[in-house]
mmCIF file of C-alpha atoms in Angstrom:
data_model
loop_
_atom_site.group_PDB
_atom_site.id
_atom_site.type_symbol
_atom_site.label_atom_id
_atom_site.label_comp_id
_atom_site.label_asym_id
_atom_site.label_seq_id
_atom_site.Cartn_x
_atom_site.Cartn_y
_atom_site.Cartn_z
ATOM 1 C CA MET A 1316 0.000 0.000 0.000
ATOM 2 C CA GLY A 1317 1.305 3.415 -0.922
ATOM 3 C CA TYR A 1318 -0.035 6.617 0.567
ATOM 4 C CA ILE A 1319 -2.403 5.784 3.426
ATOM 5 C CA SER A 1320 -5.950 6.629 2.350
ATOM 6 C CA GLU A 1321 -8.526 8.359 4.537
ATOM 7 C CA LYS A 1322 -10.728 5.271 4.227
ATOM 8 C CA TYR A 1323 -7.956 3.068 5.600
ATOM 9 C CA GLN A 1324 -7.293 5.556 8.399
ATOM 10 C CA ARG A 1325 -10.955 5.538 9.425
ATOM 11 C CA THR A 1326 -11.039 1.745 9.413
ATOM 12 C CA TYR A 1327 -7.852 1.553 11.466
ATOM 13 C CA GLN A 1328 -9.172 4.076 13.996
ATOM 14 C CA ARG A 1329 -12.430 2.137 14.312
ATOM 15 C CA GLU A 1330 -10.650 -1.191 14.832
ATOM 16 C CA TYR A 1331 -8.251 0.397 17.299
ATOM 17 C CA GLU A 1332 -11.114 1.749 19.398
ATOM 18 C CA LYS A 1333 -12.873 -1.624 19.350
ATOM 19 C CA GLU A 1334 -9.718 -3.461 20.398
ATOM 20 C CA ALA A 1335 -8.901 -0.885 23.112
ATOM 21 C CA GLU A 1336 -12.255 -1.584 24.775
ATOM 22 C CA LYS A 1337 -11.212 -5.160 25.556
ATOM 23 C CA ASN A 1338 -7.408 -4.884 25.598
ATOM 24 C CA THR A 1339 -5.943 -2.946 28.521
ATOM 25 C CA CYS A 1340 -2.575 -2.803 26.748
ATOM 26 C CA LEU A 1341 -3.920 -0.419 24.089
ATOM 27 C CA TRP A 1342 -4.046 3.246 25.053
ATOM 28 C CA MET A 1343 -5.915 5.981 23.216
ATOM 29 C CA ARG A 1344 -3.368 8.715 24.004
ATOM 30 C CA PRO A 1345 0.321 8.876 24.999
ATOM 31 C CA GLU A 1346 -0.806 10.628 28.189
ATOM 32 C CA ASP A 1347 -2.791 7.542 29.194
ATOM 33 C CA TYR A 1348 0.237 5.297 28.759
ATOM 34 C CA LEU A 1349 2.470 7.725 30.674
ATOM 35 C CA ALA A 1350 -0.020 7.846 33.545
ATOM 36 C CA GLU A 1351 0.114 4.049 33.862
ATOM 37 C CA CYS A 1352 3.936 4.013 33.861
ATOM 38 C CA LEU A 1353 4.033 6.714 36.533
ATOM 39 C CA ASP A 1354 1.500 4.796 38.605
ATOM 40 C CA ILE A 1355 3.688 1.668 38.452
ATOM 41 C CA HIS A 1356 6.700 3.686 39.538
ATOM 42 C CA GLU A 1357 4.945 5.443 42.423
ATOM 43 C CA ASN A 1358 3.291 2.308 43.786
ATOM 44 C CA CYS A 1359 6.035 -0.263 43.270
ATOM 45 C CA HIS A 1360 9.456 1.388 43.306
ATOM 46 C CA LYS A 1361 9.545 3.441 46.520
ATOM 47 C CA ASP A 1362 12.125 1.277 48.281
ATOM 48 C CA TYR A 1363 13.652 -0.427 45.239
ATOM 49 C CA SER A 1364 17.378 -0.413 44.513
ATOM 50 C CA LEU A 1365 18.523 0.525 41.021
ATOM 51 C CA LYS A 1366 18.926 -3.168 40.143
ATOM 52 C CA GLU A 1367 15.437 -3.954 41.403
ATOM 53 C CA GLN A 1368 14.010 -1.102 39.326
ATOM 54 C CA VAL A 1369 15.708 -2.478 36.195
ATOM 55 C CA SER A 1370 14.253 -5.936 36.855
ATOM 56 C CA SER A 1371 10.828 -4.441 37.511
ATOM 57 C CA TRP A 1372 10.772 -2.430 34.280
ATOM 58 C CA LEU A 1373 11.970 -5.433 32.278
ATOM 59 C CA PHE A 1374 9.069 -7.395 33.740
ATOM 60 C CA MET A 1375 6.614 -4.585 32.960
ATOM 61 C CA LEU A 1376 7.838 -4.333 29.374
ATOM 62 C CA ARG A 1377 7.749 -8.111 28.997
ATOM 63 C CA MET A 1378 4.118 -8.087 30.092
ATOM 64 C CA LYS A 1379 3.317 -6.035 26.936
ATOM 65 C CA ARG A 1380 2.880 -2.725 28.744
ATOM 66 C CA VAL A 1381 4.429 -1.077 25.690
ATOM 67 C CA PRO A 1382 3.132 1.634 23.319
ATOM 68 C CA ASP A 1383 3.799 -0.112 20.006
ATOM 69 C CA TYR A 1384 0.209 -0.109 18.707
ATOM 70 C CA LEU A 1385 -0.283 3.403 20.016
ATOM 71 C CA GLY A 1386 2.715 4.327 17.875
ATOM 72 C CA TYR A 1387 1.331 2.560 14.835
ATOM 73 C CA LYS A 1388 -2.009 4.333 15.260
ATOM 74 C CA THR A 1389 -0.366 7.737 15.669
ATOM 75 C CA ALA A 1390 1.716 7.206 12.526
ATOM 76 C CA ILE A 1391 -1.116 5.820 10.416
ATOM 77 C CA LEU A 1392 -3.574 8.574 11.320
ATOM 78 C CA SER A 1393 -0.951 11.241 10.558
ATOM 79 C CA ASN A 1394 0.481 9.431 7.517
ATOM 80 C CA ASN A 1395 3.942 9.776 9.047
ATOM 81 C CA MET A 1396 6.472 7.098 8.118
ATOM 82 C CA GLU A 1397 9.118 8.517 10.444
ATOM 83 C CA ILE A 1398 6.846 7.944 13.445
ATOM 84 C CA LEU A 1399 5.942 4.482 12.159
ATOM 85 C CA HIS A 1400 9.624 3.579 11.872
ATOM 86 C CA SER A 1401 10.240 4.902 15.396
ATOM 87 C CA ALA A 1402 7.362 2.785 16.716
ATOM 88 C CA LEU A 1403 8.801 -0.298 14.997
ATOM 89 C CA LEU A 1404 12.208 0.521 16.421
ATOM 90 C CA GLN A 1405 10.882 0.867 19.964
ATOM 91 C CA SER A 1406 8.823 -2.323 19.717
ATOM 92 C CA ALA A 1407 11.752 -4.355 18.366
ATOM 93 C CA MET A 1408 14.227 -3.060 20.944
ATOM 94 C CA ILE A 1409 11.826 -3.840 23.786
ATOM 95 C CA LYS A 1410 11.233 -7.358 22.477
ATOM 96 C CA HIS A 1411 14.994 -7.870 22.276
ATOM 97 C CA VAL A 1412 15.777 -6.791 25.848
ATOM 98 C CA THR A 1413 12.917 -8.904 27.221
ATOM 99 C CA LEU A 1414 14.039 -12.205 25.687
ATOM 100 C CA GLY A 1415 15.033 -13.695 29.011
ATOM 101 C CA VAL A 1416 12.216 -16.193 29.528
ATOM 102 C CA ASP A 1417 12.669 -19.967 29.616
ATOM 103 C CA SER A 1418 10.981 -21.485 26.581
ATOM 104 C CA GLY A 1419 12.136 -25.094 26.403
ATOM 105 C CA CYS A 1420 13.506 -24.437 22.892
ATOM 106 C CA ASP A 1421 16.780 -23.315 21.366
ATOM 107 C CA HIS A 1422 17.349 -20.109 19.387
ATOM 108 C CA SER A 1423 14.489 -20.934 17.012
ATOM 109 C CA ILE A 1424 12.037 -19.569 19.601
ATOM 110 C CA ASN A 1425 13.283 -16.054 18.806
ATOM 111 C CA ILE A 1426 12.731 -16.093 15.051
ATOM 112 C CA GLY A 1427 9.640 -13.896 15.300
ATOM 113 C CA ILE A 1428 11.675 -11.277 17.151
ATOM 114 C CA VAL A 1429 14.335 -11.515 14.437
ATOM 115 C CA LEU A 1430 11.648 -10.455 11.940
ATOM 116 C CA ASP A 1431 10.732 -7.528 14.212
ATOM 117 C CA ILE A 1432 14.418 -6.563 14.393
ATOM 118 C CA LEU A 1433 14.653 -6.707 10.595
ATOM 119 C CA ALA A 1434 11.464 -4.651 10.190
ATOM 120 C CA ALA A 1435 13.062 -1.902 12.296
ATOM 121 C CA GLY A 1436 16.350 -2.062 10.394
ATOM 122 C CA LEU A 1437 18.373 -3.127 13.453
ATOM 123 C CA PHE A 1438 20.508 -5.390 11.287
ATOM 124 C CA THR A 1439 23.552 -5.483 13.585
ATOM 125 C CA ARG A 1440 21.416 -7.173 16.237
ATOM 126 C CA VAL A 1441 20.537 -10.264 14.190
ATOM 127 C CA PRO A 1442 23.860 -12.004 15.047
ATOM 128 C CA LEU A 1443 23.167 -11.352 18.731
ATOM 129 C CA ILE A 1444 19.910 -13.313 18.563
ATOM 130 C CA LEU A 1445 21.118 -15.952 16.084
ATOM 131 C CA PRO A 1446 24.863 -16.238 16.752
ATOM 132 C CA GLU A 1447 26.717 -18.161 14.071
ATOM 133 C CA LYS A 1448 28.492 -20.267 16.694
ATOM 134 C CA LEU A 1449 25.165 -21.740 17.843
ATOM 135 C CA GLY A 1450 24.840 -23.501 14.509
ATOM 136 C CA MET A 1451 21.589 -24.857 13.127
ATOM 137 C CA SER A 1452 18.478 -25.041 15.272
ATOM 138 C CA GLY A 1453 17.166 -28.465 16.244
ATOM 139 C CA ASN A 1454 14.914 -27.987 19.275
ATOM 140 C CA GLY A 1455 11.536 -26.358 18.714
ATOM 141 C CA HIS A 1456 8.541 -26.424 16.387
ATOM 142 C CA PRO A 1457 9.444 -27.768 12.911
ATOM 143 C CA VAL A 1458 8.275 -24.527 11.271
ATOM 144 C CA THR A 1459 10.320 -22.234 13.501
ATOM 145 C CA ILE A 1460 13.340 -24.527 13.148
ATOM 146 C CA ALA A 1461 13.051 -24.433 9.355
ATOM 147 C CA ILE A 1462 12.634 -20.635 9.188
ATOM 148 C CA THR A 1463 15.485 -20.054 11.661
ATOM 149 C CA ASN A 1464 17.868 -22.241 9.709
ATOM 150 C CA LEU A 1465 16.969 -20.587 6.402
ATOM 151 C CA VAL A 1466 17.575 -17.132 7.869
ATOM 152 C CA MET A 1467 20.934 -18.267 9.272
ATOM 153 C CA ALA A 1468 21.902 -19.787 5.926
ATOM 154 C CA LEU A 1469 21.064 -16.500 4.206
ATOM 155 C CA TRP A 1470 22.756 -14.353 6.821
ATOM 156 C CA TYR A 1471 26.023 -16.249 7.162
ATOM 157 C CA LYS A 1472 26.284 -17.522 3.560
ATOM 158 C CA ARG A 1473 27.701 -20.869 4.643
ATOM 159 C CA THR A 1474 27.377 -23.897 2.361
ATOM 160 C CA ASP A 1475 26.850 -26.311 5.256
ATOM 161 C CA PHE A 1476 24.095 -24.122 6.678
ATOM 162 C CA ASP A 1477 22.498 -23.898 3.229
ATOM 163 C CA VAL A 1478 22.405 -27.688 2.752
ATOM 164 C CA ASP A 1479 20.970 -28.395 6.214
ATOM 165 C CA ALA A 1480 18.442 -25.545 6.028
ATOM 166 C CA ARG A 1481 17.106 -26.606 2.627
ATOM 167 C CA LYS A 1482 16.715 -30.203 3.757
ATOM 168 C CA LYS A 1483 14.660 -29.317 6.835
ATOM 169 C CA ALA A 1484 12.648 -26.666 5.001
ATOM 170 C CA LYS A 1485 11.652 -28.988 2.168
ATOM 171 C CA ALA A 1486 10.615 -31.630 4.702
ATOM 172 C CA VAL A 1487 8.304 -29.125 6.394
ATOM 173 C CA LEU A 1488 6.790 -28.152 3.038
ATOM 174 C CA THR A 1489 5.477 -31.718 2.683
ATOM 175 C CA THR A 1490 3.526 -31.441 5.955
ATOM 176 C CA LYS A 1491 0.277 -29.746 6.866
ATOM 177 C CA GLN A 1492 1.097 -26.316 8.277
ATOM 178 C CA ALA A 1493 -0.436 -22.849 8.346
ATOM 179 C CA THR A 1494 -0.367 -21.256 4.890
ATOM 180 C CA ILE A 1495 1.466 -18.169 6.177
ATOM 181 C CA ASP A 1496 4.280 -20.399 7.501
ATOM 182 C CA LEU A 1497 4.652 -22.332 4.260
ATOM 183 C CA LEU A 1498 4.779 -19.080 2.297
ATOM 184 C CA THR A 1499 7.485 -17.763 4.618
ATOM 185 C CA ILE A 1500 9.580 -20.851 3.924
ATOM 186 C CA ARG A 1501 9.033 -20.615 0.162
ATOM 187 C CA TYR A 1502 10.008 -16.940 0.220
ATOM 188 C CA LEU A 1503 13.220 -17.667 2.111
ATOM 189 C CA LEU A 1504 14.076 -20.504 -0.284
ATOM 190 C CA ALA A 1505 13.587 -18.067 -3.183
ATOM 191 C CA LEU A 1506 16.027 -15.696 -1.475
ATOM 192 C CA LEU A 1507 18.535 -18.536 -1.154
ATOM 193 C CA ASP A 1508 18.088 -19.302 -4.846
ATOM 194 C CA GLY A 1509 18.516 -15.647 -5.769
ATOM 195 C CA ASN A 1510 15.200 -15.792 -7.642
ATOM 196 C CA VAL A 1511 13.866 -12.209 -7.675
ATOM 197 C CA GLU A 1512 10.565 -12.980 -9.393
ATOM 198 C CA GLU A 1513 9.744 -15.987 -7.202
ATOM 199 C CA ALA A 1514 10.646 -14.114 -4.012
ATOM 200 C CA GLY A 1515 8.359 -11.244 -5.013
ATOM 201 C CA ASN A 1516 5.510 -13.635 -5.799
ATOM 202 C CA GLN A 1517 5.865 -15.497 -2.512
ATOM 203 C CA LEU A 1518 6.029 -12.304 -0.434
ATOM 204 C CA ASP A 1519 2.950 -10.976 -2.211
ATOM 205 C CA LEU A 1520 1.075 -14.221 -1.457
ATOM 206 C CA TYR A 1521 2.322 -14.053 2.121
ATOM 207 C CA CYS A 1522 0.814 -10.581 2.591
ATOM 208 C CA LYS A 1523 -2.439 -11.576 0.884
ATOM 209 C CA ASN A 1524 -2.778 -14.409 3.417
ATOM 210 C CA VAL A 1525 -2.243 -12.233 6.494
ATOM 211 C CA PRO A 1526 -6.028 -11.632 6.855
ATOM 212 C CA ARG A 1527 -6.443 -15.429 7.079
ATOM 213 C CA VAL A 1528 -4.055 -15.814 10.013
ATOM 214 C CA ARG A 1529 -5.737 -17.619 12.899
ATOM 215 C CA GLU A 1530 -3.484 -17.366 15.915
ATOM 216 C CA HIS A 1531 -4.217 -16.720 19.565
ATOM 217 C CA GLY A 1532 -3.991 -13.015 20.310
ATOM 218 C CA VAL A 1533 -3.923 -11.905 16.678
ATOM 219 C CA SER A 1534 -6.839 -9.537 16.065
ATOM 220 C CA LYS A 1535 -8.112 -7.781 12.948
ATOM 221 C CA LEU A 1536 -6.229 -4.698 14.133
ATOM 222 C CA ASN A 1537 -2.959 -6.658 14.246
ATOM 223 C CA LYS A 1538 -3.484 -7.803 10.679
ATOM 224 C CA MET A 1539 -4.106 -4.324 9.259
ATOM 225 C CA PHE A 1540 -0.374 -3.556 9.547
ATOM 226 C CA TRP A 1541 1.963 -6.560 9.595
ATOM 227 C CA PRO A 1542 5.567 -5.713 10.603
ATOM 228 C CA HIS A 1543 6.881 -9.192 9.816
ATOM 229 C CA ALA A 1544 6.191 -8.583 6.129
ATOM 230 C CA HIS A 1545 8.577 -5.635 6.310
ATOM 231 C CA GLY A 1546 11.089 -7.782 8.163
ATOM 232 C CA LEU A 1547 11.056 -10.339 5.356
ATOM 233 C CA TYR A 1548 11.284 -7.582 2.737
ATOM 234 C CA ASN A 1549 14.226 -5.918 4.493
ATOM 235 C CA LEU A 1550 16.009 -9.268 4.737
ATOM 236 C CA ALA A 1551 16.272 -9.287 0.947
ATOM 237 C CA PHE A 1552 18.042 -5.911 1.047
ATOM 238 C CA VAL A 1553 20.576 -7.225 3.550
ATOM 239 C CA VAL A 1554 21.415 -10.510 1.819
ATOM 240 C CA TRP A 1555 21.037 -9.412 -1.820
ATOM 241 C CA GLY A 1556 22.034 -5.773 -1.674
ATOM 242 C CA LYS A 1557 19.974 -2.762 -2.699
ATOM 243 C CA GLU A 1558 20.315 -3.078 -6.477
ATOM 244 C CA LYS A 1559 19.039 -6.645 -6.751
ATOM 245 C CA ALA A 1560 16.474 -6.368 -3.970
ATOM 246 C CA SER A 1561 14.980 -3.221 -5.527
ATOM 247 C CA ALA A 1562 14.031 -5.313 -8.558
ATOM 248 C CA MET A 1563 11.714 -7.415 -6.384
ATOM 249 C CA PRO A 1564 8.102 -6.163 -6.680
ATOM 250 C CA LYS A 1565 6.566 -4.895 -3.461
ATOM 251 C CA PRO A 1566 3.473 -6.660 -2.086
ATOM 252 C CA GLU A 1567 0.160 -5.084 -3.081
ATOM 253 C CA SER A 1568 -1.738 -5.865 0.133
ATOM 254 C CA ASP A 1569 -2.794 -3.158 2.573
ATOM 255 C CA CYS A 1570 -0.848 -4.745 5.449
ATOM 256 C CA PHE A 1571 2.435 -3.791 3.720
ATOM 257 C CA PHE A 1572 3.244 -0.068 3.493
ATOM 258 C CA ASN A 1573 5.259 0.823 0.401
ATOM 259 C CA ASP A 1574 5.872 4.302 1.765
ATOM 260 C CA LEU A 1575 7.452 2.845 4.891
ATOM 261 C CA SER A 1576 9.858 0.620 2.970
ATOM 262 C CA GLU A 1577 10.850 3.533 0.712
ATOM 263 C CA TRP A 1578 11.327 5.871 3.687
ATOM 264 C CA GLN A 1579 13.532 3.335 5.501
ATOM 265 C CA ILE A 1580 15.733 2.820 2.458
ATOM 266 C CA LYS A 1581 15.973 6.557 1.722
ATOM 267 C CA TYR A 1582 17.076 7.402 5.278
ATOM 268 C CA ASN A 1583 19.106 4.215 5.830
ATOM 269 C CA TYR A 1584 17.050 2.861 8.730
ATOM 270 C CA PRO A 1585 17.838 5.522 11.398
ATOM 271 C CA GLN A 1586 18.105 4.168 14.944
ATOM 272 C CA GLY A 1587 18.176 7.107 17.331
ATOM 273 C CA GLN A 1588 14.554 8.101 17.923
ATOM 274 C CA LEU A 1589 11.907 6.297 19.943
ATOM 275 C CA PHE A 1590 8.212 6.920 19.422
ATOM 276 C CA PHE A 1591 7.749 7.425 23.157
ATOM 277 C CA GLU A 1592 10.535 8.905 25.285
ATOM 278 C CA TYR A 1593 10.095 8.263 29.016
ATOM 279 C CA PRO A 1594 10.465 11.444 31.118
ATOM 280 C CA GLN A 1595 11.665 11.857 34.691
ATOM 281 C CA PRO A 1596 11.231 10.170 37.109
ATOM 282 C CA ILE A 1597 11.002 7.085 34.862
ATOM 283 C CA GLU A 1598 13.746 7.981 32.358
ATOM 284 C CA ILE A 1599 15.497 4.775 33.445
ATOM 285 C CA ILE A 1600 13.226 2.947 30.973
ATOM 286 C CA ASN A 1601 14.963 4.704 28.051
ATOM 287 C CA THR A 1602 18.296 3.234 29.167
ATOM 288 C CA VAL A 1603 16.691 -0.198 29.573
ATOM 289 C CA ILE A 1604 15.301 -0.075 26.020
ATOM 290 C CA PHE A 1605 18.515 1.235 24.437
ATOM 291 C CA GLY A 1606 20.687 -1.354 26.174
ATOM 292 C CA THR A 1607 22.442 -3.612 23.653
ATOM 293 C CA PRO A 1608 21.747 -7.175 24.815
ATOM 294 C CA PRO A 1609 24.411 -9.896 24.941
ATOM 295 C CA GLU A 1610 24.607 -12.771 22.502
ATOM 296 C CA CYS A 1611 22.134 -15.554 23.127
ATOM 297 C CA THR A 1612 23.680 -18.714 24.555
ATOM 298 C CA LEU A 1613 22.521 -22.314 24.817
ATOM 299 C CA HIS A 1614 22.898 -24.877 27.572
ATOM 300 C CA GLN A 1615 21.814 -28.439 28.347
ATOM 301 C CA PRO A 1616 20.111 -28.264 31.746
ATOM 302 C CA TYR A 1617 18.977 -31.909 31.727
ATOM 303 C CA LEU A 1618 22.297 -33.429 30.717
ATOM 304 C CA ASP A 1619 22.766 -35.383 33.962
ATOM 305 C CA THR A 1620 19.165 -35.773 35.077
ATOM 306 C CA ASP A 1621 17.036 -36.902 32.161
ATOM 307 C CA LYS A 1622 18.294 -39.161 29.362
ATOM 308 C CA GLN A 1623 15.340 -38.272 27.147
ATOM 309 C CA TYR A 1624 16.506 -34.659 26.870
ATOM 310 C CA LYS A 1625 20.246 -34.974 27.355
ATOM 311 C CA GLU A 1626 21.035 -34.078 23.718
ATOM 312 C CA LYS A 1627 18.659 -31.096 23.610
ATOM 313 C CA ARG A 1628 20.028 -27.560 23.755
ATOM 314 C CA TYR A 1629 17.992 -24.777 25.331
ATOM 315 C CA LEU A 1630 18.253 -21.015 25.409
ATOM 316 C CA HIS A 1631 20.003 -19.985 28.602
ATOM 317 C CA ALA A 1632 17.411 -17.370 29.576
ATOM 318 C CA GLU A 1633 18.675 -16.810 33.108
ATOM 319 C CA HIS A 1634 22.209 -16.116 31.891
ATOM 320 C CA PHE A 1635 20.862 -13.689 29.263
ATOM 321 C CA GLU A 1636 18.935 -11.644 31.817
ATOM 322 C CA GLN A 1637 21.838 -11.577 34.268
ATOM 323 C CA GLN A 1638 24.217 -10.266 31.600
ATOM 324 C CA LEU A 1639 21.658 -7.767 30.291
ATOM 325 C CA THR A 1640 20.993 -6.391 33.778
ATOM 326 C CA GLU A 1641 24.730 -5.834 34.283
ATOM 327 C CA ILE A 1642 24.935 -4.006 30.928
ATOM 328 C CA ILE A 1643 22.008 -1.736 31.812
ATOM 329 C CA LEU A 1644 23.310 -1.002 35.312
ATOM 330 C CA ALA A 1645 26.722 -0.077 33.910
ATOM 331 C CA ALA A 1646 25.073 2.312 31.440
ATOM 332 C CA LEU A 1647 22.961 3.889 34.189
ATOM 333 C CA LEU A 1648 25.948 4.386 36.500
ATOM 334 C CA GLN A 1649 27.964 5.881 33.642
ATOM 335 C CA THR A 1650 25.297 8.452 32.787
ATOM 336 C CA SER A 1651 24.167 9.332 36.325
ATOM 337 C CA PRO A 1652 25.333 12.696 37.744
ATOM 338 C CA ARG A 1653 28.287 12.548 40.130
#
């Protein structure tokens, strides 16, 4: 979709209002969101140490108390791609710093967040979430494993990754899965093949199938603007380069904003501005969001206790959060007045 029409804006506003009536994590105004953050601070943080405040805000952000959809609404109703990019940036950065939750899977569990990172143009963060040294994924849902391995094969351009990723992806394509997942895999295979026309066709079909997505927590509002489509599109620019990727036709569906993709390319995916800056006395949240997380690591927690799982690798969520907290505390102490 190119320039956002008034009809689309009215529909988005209507769906936003309907969703806000039943979803307490959607706010009508930035002032409403700020009031909630201040209330959390005043009622919970009176006797908290700096470390406890960091942990508390990470928990709050992890519980989806974030203004991403408020940012999308603000941008869409004002037809402002800079605000939309800032909202994507803030959403992706928050999702990255709040990874530290045990999932029972390896790095494949984070592939959705990788697409959010790509949609925001935070390309240097992809190796932090999918470190090359972790190798191919093997513990998780077959779809997420296949997509993770394809992305890693594209990103690192390794022949061994390519062979393994193709094998697992083609096996998944023979099974019954959600259409949107199969189209994602076919798109990534087209990127691996360097097939511009096929990649464009698959991404267009992917976007056309977004309205048919049936997942828990995914509403009609969510499907009106679909950041993961932009993440997949931006991936082509990273792995192919601008000249080749520009030859790929953009999707025609309303959930993909042509103006956004053009704005991001024109301004080279700027990374300095959040949609919502947190003022005093909660400015600590800005430092939490801007903290650059450590690389993800894996461990084998059941190695000596359960033979059934002794070969399985899991994300080391506790280690991630410990390292991240140290990074944030160091940044806070460095910037605090002496």
